[in-house]
């Protein structure tokens, strides 16, 4: 079943469009990855989906309904949670407070239930327990990413948008992050993943789209992309 | 010695006013990253509203105060809509300049409507005060100190203990991220402006019987509140309170024992001393930058 | 240098006579204008006010527009100049210009003292201290009646003679003021494209990057603030002679705010913006006089409207619509001298770090690390996030003070040197989250590197441009030389950062996660660029998580974990070390990252 359908999406920030007529679909329960170089429009796609890009044409259907033009607050209430590039952890709040605010989209949640869910989430990401009361700005890159994902999951999303979760992380942590991504899907959440680390992204994804200067270059299953010479040369670091 | 205690009490009363205005100031810095140079005008407008309601229209004092606070909260929204909203994505300086523009505008509108002379206002209570030993606790000063303490407690509770407070802080630290989490960012900012304006207005009404009501009361209050904020630690709530109190006591004592004409200089000398010796203020800044 | 061609010479800072003809013309025009101005009365006063304020506001362009420091005491410096002239001529019977000079010196000294006290601290502290200074000065002017005449002010300030010609006539004196305004404008405009001006803008855009690019950040800020204080006093001194009567309320906090507004309204990054802003704000109240009592209220509202509708100020609005497209600089330039050298890796120790420690409170970010980097090698520093790699680089480059240990660079103990001094010794770096000077062009960014003190081309403006172009050629970005660096993509900003470092002819280059945010193909390109740098004697230290990149370029690897060294040696040994696999790599020899 189609969860998300992007039709002819054109979007940008003033100096010409970044996306030029993009079509993408994501089925329920999939991990779909967007690949491409800097400036190809991967992050802009995610930002358009969550309502951060003001002027867009084309259409975005979520569960068959258009979400184009909705405010970010409204979109996240529908169950689309965005973990943006750079993690964006609130620097002056503690890890616990950051994670707690992840549930801001859910109405009528009692404080007691919320605290319970936060405890559960913190326990789930084992490392976070000892950092619970640390302020955001004191965390290292890997820790920030864990908190960002945990915070994104507190929204109980049906669709999780993950922007470059492996950026700047050590290999060991990258492996951990991708294990978490696979785990999120196995628990029923659909994931749209933007990555520079194409190897890792394709290893967990069901399908991938390769973007080039705001347009779709090619899409397909991981092995199809692996075997596409054009994709290999441009994004996978040449032949292997 | 008794003179001294008397002066300290008076200083605390004035300091509580600085603290209240400074609280509104800090709130806007923390929730919307806005340095509002029109903060003192909130106090001036609040005081003038009281003059209109009580002195001119004869509405009972307390009802007049409540009405004024409500109107000031609404005024905060208009203020935000004109000075902050159009410039919200443009960084700190443009907003500072537009709040300066607003401050010029408001002062001159009031000057146009009510003229330059100071207007006296009655005290909040009819009883002049309580005598304890040889120290006389004037009722207006007592009221200021008690109300300030209550509001400070309330604000601390909201910011540190409630989810609303956390959402306000999140909004101040990263508006876009806050909106991605489903926090109604616009509402958060509007709440802050409304509260900050009401708080400023209330401070103006409380100080009105002591300083009298005039257009010029705004400027000096803004600057003292600003100084209190820095002495306490930029953007810190407990800092704003302690800074305000310290400033009030220092300048009252300074005026009594050293020099009356240079009364206002003590606040700024204290500020200079802090900047040179302990620039992070009493409570320091919460967030530092990682290289 | 035979490759020098016409277009290249038009680079910023290349022409010492730039702007002089225009200034000469402007002087003729303003003198002509002054001669037809009314000899006295209201309009003469308006013109004098505009011209003298403009000089003060130009000071704000330097400190705020160029250097990014907020000063809210320009009216105080203006007042110091005004009072020096008024008291000097009236009470002490000193020559006008001598009195003006005294005022300038006093104001400059006050500026330096205030600056020296606060400019070590970042951000808003200067703004705060200037507010205090402003208030205190107003109180002193009002209350020290024996000396300043108090609130009554000083009357009958005389006007000077110049070369025996009396400027007692209003028009003649206006001519003097206008000529001064033109000269100050020229100075401020030329300053922007000078080495000092670029340093100020670099400080404004990114203090840390400025310091590790050889700029004395503190010194630059103090100088900028000093210049603004001096210009304020010049404006004020001339104002005093123009109006012949001054009082404390003319130099109040409110007036400082007005000057600040003038600068921002016009566009603080350009001297012409300051002129436009000053003239508009001096005239605006006059135009609004027909509104009678509420004209100041309308003035306040206009300030808000202008801020809302003209984001870059009035001049920014005009400039954006009239700016000519700058053509690319063509013509060959000599390549980076580095590439002409030959230098194989040697055993000579370039950077020796002994027992280095950096503690933040209880957190031991770097905890007794020993490390030796040898000349001509590529030395990689790897480890988990939070293991102390970036902190290590920050301590080595001087952004953090070491808690303990010793850093020796080319035989010199640099443990306690300021960052810019280390850069001048030949230590250049890039940053994990790119630090470029966003308000400046690509070429200007790289010129900052080229003109670092101690570089061979530093004292020749033309050669600086050529060196910067050569560095841009190396990263293949010459085509973007005149674009604002803030408009470039992330990957290209990274190359600008590397070019900036290379243009400074560094001895050792520290790269902090250069491959972060690049896709696999771009990473290969970066690897190729690093390989091109190898074998020329340049020593490179690199931090990165991309093991393919590290493996393909590194001669030597050091691994940190929890601030301690856990492995050190050749890539083969280190990457198969069990501790390294357990703490960092995870699954042995995976294809990740």
PDB file of N, CA and C in Angstrom, chain B residues 162-239:
ATOM      1  N   UNK B 162       7.395  22.615  34.094  1.00  0.00           N
ATOM      2  CA  UNK B 162       6.299  22.233  33.211  1.00  0.00           C
ATOM      3  C   UNK B 162       6.779  21.978  31.784  1.00  0.00           C
ATOM      4  N   UNK B 163       5.950  21.206  31.058  1.00  0.00           N
ATOM      5  CA  UNK B 163       6.243  20.927  29.664  1.00  0.00           C
ATOM      6  C   UNK B 163       6.146  22.217  28.841  1.00  0.00           C
ATOM      7  N   UNK B 164       5.204  23.076  29.229  1.00  0.00           N
ATOM      8  CA  UNK B 164       5.075  24.356  28.536  1.00  0.00           C
ATOM      9  C   UNK B 164       6.397  25.117  28.580  1.00  0.00           C
ATOM     10  N   UNK B 165       7.015  25.126  29.761  1.00  0.00           N
ATOM     11  CA  UNK B 165       8.294  25.821  29.913  1.00  0.00           C
ATOM     12  C   UNK B 165       9.362  25.226  29.013  1.00  0.00           C
ATOM     13  N   UNK B 166       9.380  23.905  28.929  1.00  0.00           N
ATOM     14  CA  UNK B 166      10.374  23.247  28.072  1.00  0.00           C
ATOM     15  C   UNK B 166      10.119  23.583  26.606  1.00  0.00           C
ATOM     16  N   UNK B 167       8.828  23.648  26.253  1.00  0.00           N
ATOM     17  CA  UNK B 167       8.501  23.989  24.863  1.00  0.00           C
ATOM     18  C   UNK B 167       8.914  25.425  24.554  1.00  0.00           C
ATOM     19  N   UNK B 168       8.731  26.311  25.532  1.00  0.00           N
ATOM     20  CA  UNK B 168       9.155  27.696  25.332  1.00  0.00           C
ATOM     21  C   UNK B 168      10.661  27.759  25.109  1.00  0.00           C
ATOM     22  N   UNK B 169      11.391  26.999  25.924  1.00  0.00           N
ATOM     23  CA  UNK B 169      12.855  27.013  25.782  1.00  0.00           C
ATOM     24  C   UNK B 169      13.284  26.412  24.450  1.00  0.00           C
ATOM     25  N   UNK B 170      12.626  25.313  24.080  1.00  0.00           N
ATOM     26  CA  UNK B 170      12.964  24.677  22.805  1.00  0.00           C
ATOM     27  C   UNK B 170      12.733  25.658  21.664  1.00  0.00           C
ATOM     28  N   UNK B 171      11.622  26.386  21.728  1.00  0.00           N
ATOM     29  CA  UNK B 171      11.314  27.369  20.690  1.00  0.00           C
ATOM     30  C   UNK B 171      12.415  28.411  20.584  1.00  0.00           C
ATOM     31  N   UNK B 172      12.922  28.830  21.739  1.00  0.00           N
ATOM     32  CA  UNK B 172      13.952  29.858  21.701  1.00  0.00           C
ATOM     33  C   UNK B 172      15.251  29.317  21.119  1.00  0.00           C
ATOM     34  N   UNK B 173      15.557  28.058  21.392  1.00  0.00           N
ATOM     35  CA  UNK B 173      16.859  27.539  20.971  1.00  0.00           C
ATOM     36  C   UNK B 173      16.888  27.131  19.500  1.00  0.00           C
ATOM     37  N   UNK B 174      15.775  26.670  18.957  1.00  0.00           N
ATOM     38  CA  UNK B 174      15.761  26.271  17.552  1.00  0.00           C
ATOM     39  C   UNK B 174      14.311  26.204  17.093  1.00  0.00           C
ATOM     40  N   UNK B 175      13.846  27.304  16.499  1.00  0.00           N
ATOM     41  CA  UNK B 175      12.430  27.388  16.137  1.00  0.00           C
ATOM     42  C   UNK B 175      12.030  26.330  15.115  1.00  0.00           C
ATOM     43  N   UNK B 176      12.889  26.137  14.107  1.00  0.00           N
ATOM     44  CA  UNK B 176      12.523  25.206  13.050  1.00  0.00           C
ATOM     45  C   UNK B 176      12.395  23.792  13.608  1.00  0.00           C
ATOM     46  N   UNK B 177      13.368  23.398  14.433  1.00  0.00           N
ATOM     47  CA  UNK B 177      13.318  22.059  15.012  1.00  0.00           C
ATOM     48  C   UNK B 177      12.092  21.923  15.904  1.00  0.00           C
ATOM     49  N   UNK B 178      11.782  22.966  16.661  1.00  0.00           N
ATOM     50  CA  UNK B 178      10.608  22.913  17.531  1.00  0.00           C
ATOM     51  C   UNK B 178       9.356  22.657  16.694  1.00  0.00           C
ATOM     52  N   UNK B 179       9.257  23.335  15.540  1.00  0.00           N
ATOM     53  CA  UNK B 179       8.069  23.143  14.721  1.00  0.00           C
ATOM     54  C   UNK B 179       8.034  21.726  14.147  1.00  0.00           C
ATOM     55  N   UNK B 180       9.199  21.163  13.852  1.00  0.00           N
ATOM     56  CA  UNK B 180       9.232  19.783  13.333  1.00  0.00           C
ATOM     57  C   UNK B 180       8.739  18.781  14.376  1.00  0.00           C
ATOM     58  N   UNK B 181       8.873  19.142  15.646  1.00  0.00           N
ATOM     59  CA  UNK B 181       8.411  18.233  16.693  1.00  0.00           C
ATOM     60  C   UNK B 181       6.930  18.428  16.990  1.00  0.00           C
ATOM     61  N   UNK B 182       6.305  19.409  16.330  1.00  0.00           N
ATOM     62  CA  UNK B 182       4.892  19.640  16.565  1.00  0.00           C
ATOM     63  C   UNK B 182       4.620  20.679  17.642  1.00  0.00           C
ATOM     64  N   UNK B 183       5.643  21.389  18.074  1.00  0.00           N
ATOM     65  CA  UNK B 183       5.428  22.472  19.041  1.00  0.00           C
ATOM     66  C   UNK B 183       4.858  23.678  18.293  1.00  0.00           C
ATOM     67  N   UNK B 184       3.723  24.216  18.742  1.00  0.00           N
ATOM     68  CA  UNK B 184       3.160  25.373  18.047  1.00  0.00           C
ATOM     69  C   UNK B 184       3.998  26.613  18.311  1.00  0.00           C
ATOM     70  N   UNK B 185       4.971  26.831  17.451  1.00  0.00           N
ATOM     71  CA  UNK B 185       5.991  27.851  17.670  1.00  0.00           C
ATOM     72  C   UNK B 185       5.399  29.257  17.767  1.00  0.00           C
ATOM     73  N   UNK B 186       4.472  29.548  16.879  1.00  0.00           N
ATOM     74  CA  UNK B 186       3.885  30.886  16.867  1.00  0.00           C
ATOM     75  C   UNK B 186       3.186  31.160  18.195  1.00  0.00           C
ATOM     76  N   UNK B 187       2.425  30.179  18.648  1.00  0.00           N
ATOM     77  CA  UNK B 187       1.715  30.339  19.913  1.00  0.00           C
ATOM     78  C   UNK B 187       2.701  30.572  21.059  1.00  0.00           C
ATOM     79  N   UNK B 188       3.778  29.788  21.070  1.00  0.00           N
ATOM     80  CA  UNK B 188       4.784  29.926  22.137  1.00  0.00           C
ATOM     81  C   UNK B 188       5.328  31.351  22.184  1.00  0.00           C
ATOM     82  N   UNK B 189       5.651  31.874  21.012  1.00  0.00           N
ATOM     83  CA  UNK B 189       6.248  33.209  20.961  1.00  0.00           C
ATOM     84  C   UNK B 189       5.220  34.260  21.376  1.00  0.00           C
ATOM     85  N   UNK B 190       3.994  34.072  20.936  1.00  0.00           N
ATOM     86  CA  UNK B 190       2.951  35.033  21.291  1.00  0.00           C
ATOM     87  C   UNK B 190       2.708  35.032  22.808  1.00  0.00           C
ATOM     88  N   UNK B 191       2.675  33.843  23.393  1.00  0.00           N
ATOM     89  CA  UNK B 191       2.508  33.753  24.849  1.00  0.00           C
ATOM     90  C   UNK B 191       3.605  34.558  25.536  1.00  0.00           C
ATOM     91  N   UNK B 192       4.827  34.377  25.056  1.00  0.00           N
ATOM     92  CA  UNK B 192       5.945  35.059  25.693  1.00  0.00           C
ATOM     93  C   UNK B 192       5.806  36.568  25.612  1.00  0.00           C
ATOM     94  N   UNK B 193       5.458  37.058  24.422  1.00  0.00           N
ATOM     95  CA  UNK B 193       5.321  38.506  24.278  1.00  0.00           C
ATOM     96  C   UNK B 193       4.201  39.031  25.163  1.00  0.00           C
ATOM     97  N   UNK B 194       3.073  38.325  25.186  1.00  0.00           N
ATOM     98  CA  UNK B 194       1.942  38.783  25.974  1.00  0.00           C
ATOM     99  C   UNK B 194       2.322  38.826  27.456  1.00  0.00           C
ATOM    100  N   UNK B 195       2.974  37.771  27.933  1.00  0.00           N
ATOM    101  CA  UNK B 195       3.339  37.709  29.342  1.00  0.00           C
ATOM    102  C   UNK B 195       4.368  38.781  29.683  1.00  0.00           C
ATOM    103  N   UNK B 196       5.336  38.911  28.789  1.00  0.00           N
ATOM    104  CA  UNK B 196       6.401  39.871  29.026  1.00  0.00           C
ATOM    105  C   UNK B 196       5.842  41.296  29.097  1.00  0.00           C
ATOM    106  N   UNK B 197       4.903  41.585  28.234  1.00  0.00           N
ATOM    107  CA  UNK B 197       4.301  42.920  28.217  1.00  0.00           C
ATOM    108  C   UNK B 197       3.439  43.139  29.464  1.00  0.00           C
ATOM    109  N   UNK B 198       2.669  42.118  29.854  1.00  0.00           N
ATOM    110  CA  UNK B 198       1.843  42.237  31.051  1.00  0.00           C
ATOM    111  C   UNK B 198       2.719  42.441  32.286  1.00  0.00           C
ATOM    112  N   UNK B 199       3.817  41.691  32.327  1.00  0.00           N
ATOM    113  CA  UNK B 199       4.747  41.796  33.453  1.00  0.00           C
ATOM    114  C   UNK B 199       5.337  43.204  33.526  1.00  0.00           C
ATOM    115  N   UNK B 200       5.764  43.710  32.382  1.00  0.00           N
ATOM    116  CA  UNK B 200       6.321  45.058  32.330  1.00  0.00           C
ATOM    117  C   UNK B 200       5.284  46.076  32.773  1.00  0.00           C
ATOM    118  N   UNK B 201       4.065  45.914  32.279  1.00  0.00           N
ATOM    119  CA  UNK B 201       2.989  46.833  32.636  1.00  0.00           C
ATOM    120  C   UNK B 201       2.734  46.828  34.129  1.00  0.00           C
ATOM    121  N   UNK B 202       2.704  45.631  34.702  1.00  0.00           N
ATOM    122  CA  UNK B 202       2.465  45.513  36.143  1.00  0.00           C
ATOM    123  C   UNK B 202       3.578  46.220  36.923  1.00  0.00           C
ATOM    124  N   UNK B 203       4.806  46.011  36.491  1.00  0.00           N
ATOM    125  CA  UNK B 203       5.932  46.673  37.161  1.00  0.00           C
ATOM    126  C   UNK B 203       5.755  48.183  37.108  1.00  0.00           C
ATOM    127  N   UNK B 204       5.317  48.684  35.959  1.00  0.00           N
ATOM    128  CA  UNK B 204       5.098  50.117  35.814  1.00  0.00           C
ATOM    129  C   UNK B 204       4.045  50.624  36.779  1.00  0.00           C
ATOM    130  N   UNK B 205       2.960  49.878  36.924  1.00  0.00           N
ATOM    131  CA  UNK B 205       1.892  50.299  37.840  1.00  0.00           C
ATOM    132  C   UNK B 205       2.375  50.298  39.287  1.00  0.00           C
ATOM    133  N   UNK B 206       3.180  49.286  39.629  1.00  0.00           N
ATOM    134  CA  UNK B 206       3.653  49.193  41.005  1.00  0.00           C
ATOM    135  C   UNK B 206       4.609  50.330  41.358  1.00  0.00           C
ATOM    136  N   UNK B 207       5.404  50.732  40.389  1.00  0.00           N
ATOM    137  CA  UNK B 207       6.397  51.759  40.675  1.00  0.00           C
ATOM    138  C   UNK B 207       5.807  53.163  40.505  1.00  0.00           C
ATOM    139  N   UNK B 208       4.645  53.242  39.869  1.00  0.00           N
ATOM    140  CA  UNK B 208       4.048  54.544  39.563  1.00  0.00           C
ATOM    141  C   UNK B 208       3.907  55.459  40.788  1.00  0.00           C
ATOM    142  N   UNK B 209       3.403  54.962  41.927  1.00  0.00           N
ATOM    143  CA  UNK B 209       3.272  55.861  43.077  1.00  0.00           C
ATOM    144  C   UNK B 209       4.619  56.363  43.593  1.00  0.00           C
ATOM    145  N   UNK B 210       5.695  55.631  43.348  1.00  0.00           N
ATOM    146  CA  UNK B 210       7.011  56.031  43.856  1.00  0.00           C
ATOM    147  C   UNK B 210       7.691  57.013  42.906  1.00  0.00           C
ATOM    148  N   UNK B 211       7.720  56.696  41.615  1.00  0.00           N
ATOM    149  CA  UNK B 211       8.463  57.516  40.649  1.00  0.00           C
ATOM    150  C   UNK B 211       7.592  58.555  39.945  1.00  0.00           C
ATOM    151  N   UNK B 212       6.279  58.459  40.114  1.00  0.00           N
ATOM    152  CA  UNK B 212       5.307  59.229  39.315  1.00  0.00           C
ATOM    153  C   UNK B 212       5.335  58.723  37.875  1.00  0.00           C
ATOM    154  N   UNK B 213       4.270  59.066  37.172  1.00  0.00           N
ATOM    155  CA  UNK B 213       4.134  58.546  35.813  1.00  0.00           C
ATOM    156  C   UNK B 213       4.567  59.608  34.809  1.00  0.00           C
ATOM    157  N   UNK B 214       5.541  59.281  33.977  1.00  0.00           N
ATOM    158  CA  UNK B 214       5.951  60.218  32.936  1.00  0.00           C
ATOM    159  C   UNK B 214       6.515  59.435  31.758  1.00  0.00           C
ATOM    160  N   UNK B 215       6.626  60.135  30.640  1.00  0.00           N
ATOM    161  CA  UNK B 215       7.168  59.491  29.446  1.00  0.00           C
ATOM    162  C   UNK B 215       8.593  59.011  29.709  1.00  0.00           C
ATOM    163  N   UNK B 216       9.317  59.780  30.518  1.00  0.00           N
ATOM    164  CA  UNK B 216      10.736  59.475  30.696  1.00  0.00           C
ATOM    165  C   UNK B 216      11.003  58.283  31.601  1.00  0.00           C
ATOM    166  N   UNK B 217       9.961  57.808  32.306  1.00  0.00           N
ATOM    167  CA  UNK B 217      10.216  56.699  33.214  1.00  0.00           C
ATOM    168  C   UNK B 217      10.679  55.452  32.446  1.00  0.00           C
ATOM    169  N   UNK B 218      10.313  55.363  31.156  1.00  0.00           N
ATOM    170  CA  UNK B 218      10.615  54.161  30.382  1.00  0.00           C
ATOM    171  C   UNK B 218      12.113  53.961  30.178  1.00  0.00           C
ATOM    172  N   UNK B 219      12.767  55.033  29.732  1.00  0.00           N
ATOM    173  CA  UNK B 219      14.155  54.900  29.311  1.00  0.00           C
ATOM    174  C   UNK B 219      15.044  54.353  30.399  1.00  0.00           C
ATOM    175  N   UNK B 220      14.953  54.954  31.579  1.00  0.00           N
ATOM    176  CA  UNK B 220      15.874  54.567  32.638  1.00  0.00           C
ATOM    177  C   UNK B 220      15.545  53.165  33.147  1.00  0.00           C
ATOM    178  N   UNK B 221      14.256  52.810  33.154  1.00  0.00           N
ATOM    179  CA  UNK B 221      13.889  51.463  33.600  1.00  0.00           C
ATOM    180  C   UNK B 221      14.445  50.413  32.636  1.00  0.00           C
ATOM    181  N   UNK B 222      14.333  50.688  31.336  1.00  0.00           N
ATOM    182  CA  UNK B 222      14.874  49.752  30.353  1.00  0.00           C
ATOM    183  C   UNK B 222      16.349  49.497  30.613  1.00  0.00           C
ATOM    184  N   UNK B 223      17.084  50.611  30.782  1.00  0.00           N
ATOM    185  CA  UNK B 223      18.526  50.466  30.928  1.00  0.00           C
ATOM    186  C   UNK B 223      18.898  49.742  32.218  1.00  0.00           C
ATOM    187  N   UNK B 224      18.176  50.053  33.305  1.00  0.00           N
ATOM    188  CA  UNK B 224      18.481  49.383  34.568  1.00  0.00           C
ATOM    189  C   UNK B 224      18.150  47.900  34.477  1.00  0.00           C
ATOM    190  N   UNK B 225      17.035  47.597  33.830  1.00  0.00           N
ATOM    191  CA  UNK B 225      16.661  46.188  33.687  1.00  0.00           C
ATOM    192  C   UNK B 225      17.721  45.454  32.877  1.00  0.00           C
ATOM    193  N   UNK B 226      18.199  46.134  31.861  1.00  0.00           N
ATOM    194  CA  UNK B 226      19.244  45.569  31.014  1.00  0.00           C
ATOM    195  C   UNK B 226      20.507  45.313  31.837  1.00  0.00           C
ATOM    196  N   UNK B 227      20.874  46.319  32.634  1.00  0.00           N
ATOM    197  CA  UNK B 227      22.062  46.178  33.480  1.00  0.00           C
ATOM    198  C   UNK B 227      21.870  45.032  34.470  1.00  0.00           C
ATOM    199  N   UNK B 228      20.664  44.942  35.060  1.00  0.00           N
ATOM    200  CA  UNK B 228      20.385  43.876  36.022  1.00  0.00           C
ATOM    201  C   UNK B 228      20.573  42.516  35.362  1.00  0.00           C
ATOM    202  N   UNK B 229      20.109  42.419  34.142  1.00  0.00           N
ATOM    203  CA  UNK B 229      20.206  41.185  33.385  1.00  0.00           C
ATOM    204  C   UNK B 229      21.660  40.759  33.196  1.00  0.00           C
ATOM    205  N   UNK B 230      22.525  41.730  32.939  1.00  0.00           N
ATOM    206  CA  UNK B 230      23.924  41.383  32.707  1.00  0.00           C
ATOM    207  C   UNK B 230      24.650  41.090  34.009  1.00  0.00           C
ATOM    208  N   UNK B 231      24.351  41.886  35.032  1.00  0.00           N
ATOM    209  CA  UNK B 231      24.990  41.639  36.325  1.00  0.00           C
ATOM    210  C   UNK B 231      24.614  40.246  36.812  1.00  0.00           C
ATOM    211  N   UNK B 232      23.365  39.864  36.582  1.00  0.00           N
ATOM    212  CA  UNK B 232      22.921  38.555  37.035  1.00  0.00           C
ATOM    213  C   UNK B 232      23.440  37.428  36.165  1.00  0.00           C
ATOM    214  N   UNK B 233      23.742  37.722  34.924  1.00  0.00           N
ATOM    215  CA  UNK B 233      24.157  36.672  33.989  1.00  0.00           C
ATOM    216  C   UNK B 233      23.181  36.683  32.833  1.00  0.00           C
ATOM    217  N   UNK B 234      23.690  36.986  31.641  1.00  0.00           N
ATOM    218  CA  UNK B 234      22.844  37.206  30.467  1.00  0.00           C
ATOM    219  C   UNK B 234      21.878  36.042  30.241  1.00  0.00           C
ATOM    220  N   UNK B 235      20.590  36.351  30.253  1.00  0.00           N
ATOM    221  CA  UNK B 235      19.589  35.340  29.942  1.00  0.00           C
ATOM    222  C   UNK B 235      19.238  34.408  31.087  1.00  0.00           C
ATOM    223  N   UNK B 236      19.747  34.677  32.296  1.00  0.00           N
ATOM    224  CA  UNK B 236      19.456  33.795  33.426  1.00  0.00           C
ATOM    225  C   UNK B 236      18.317  34.353  34.277  1.00  0.00           C
ATOM    226  N   UNK B 237      17.349  33.512  34.618  1.00  0.00           N
ATOM    227  CA  UNK B 237      16.211  33.999  35.400  1.00  0.00           C
ATOM    228  C   UNK B 237      16.610  34.351  36.845  1.00  0.00           C
ATOM    229  N   UNK B 238      17.252  33.434  37.578  1.00  0.00           N
ATOM    230  CA  UNK B 238      17.677  33.832  38.936  1.00  0.00           C
ATOM    231  C   UNK B 238      18.624  35.026  38.885  1.00  0.00           C
ATOM    232  N   UNK B 239      19.430  35.085  37.820  1.00  0.00           N
ATOM    233  CA  UNK B 239      20.362  36.198  37.658  1.00  0.00           C
ATOM    234  C   UNK B 239      19.642  37.521  37.526  1.00  0.00           C
TER     235      UNK B 239
END
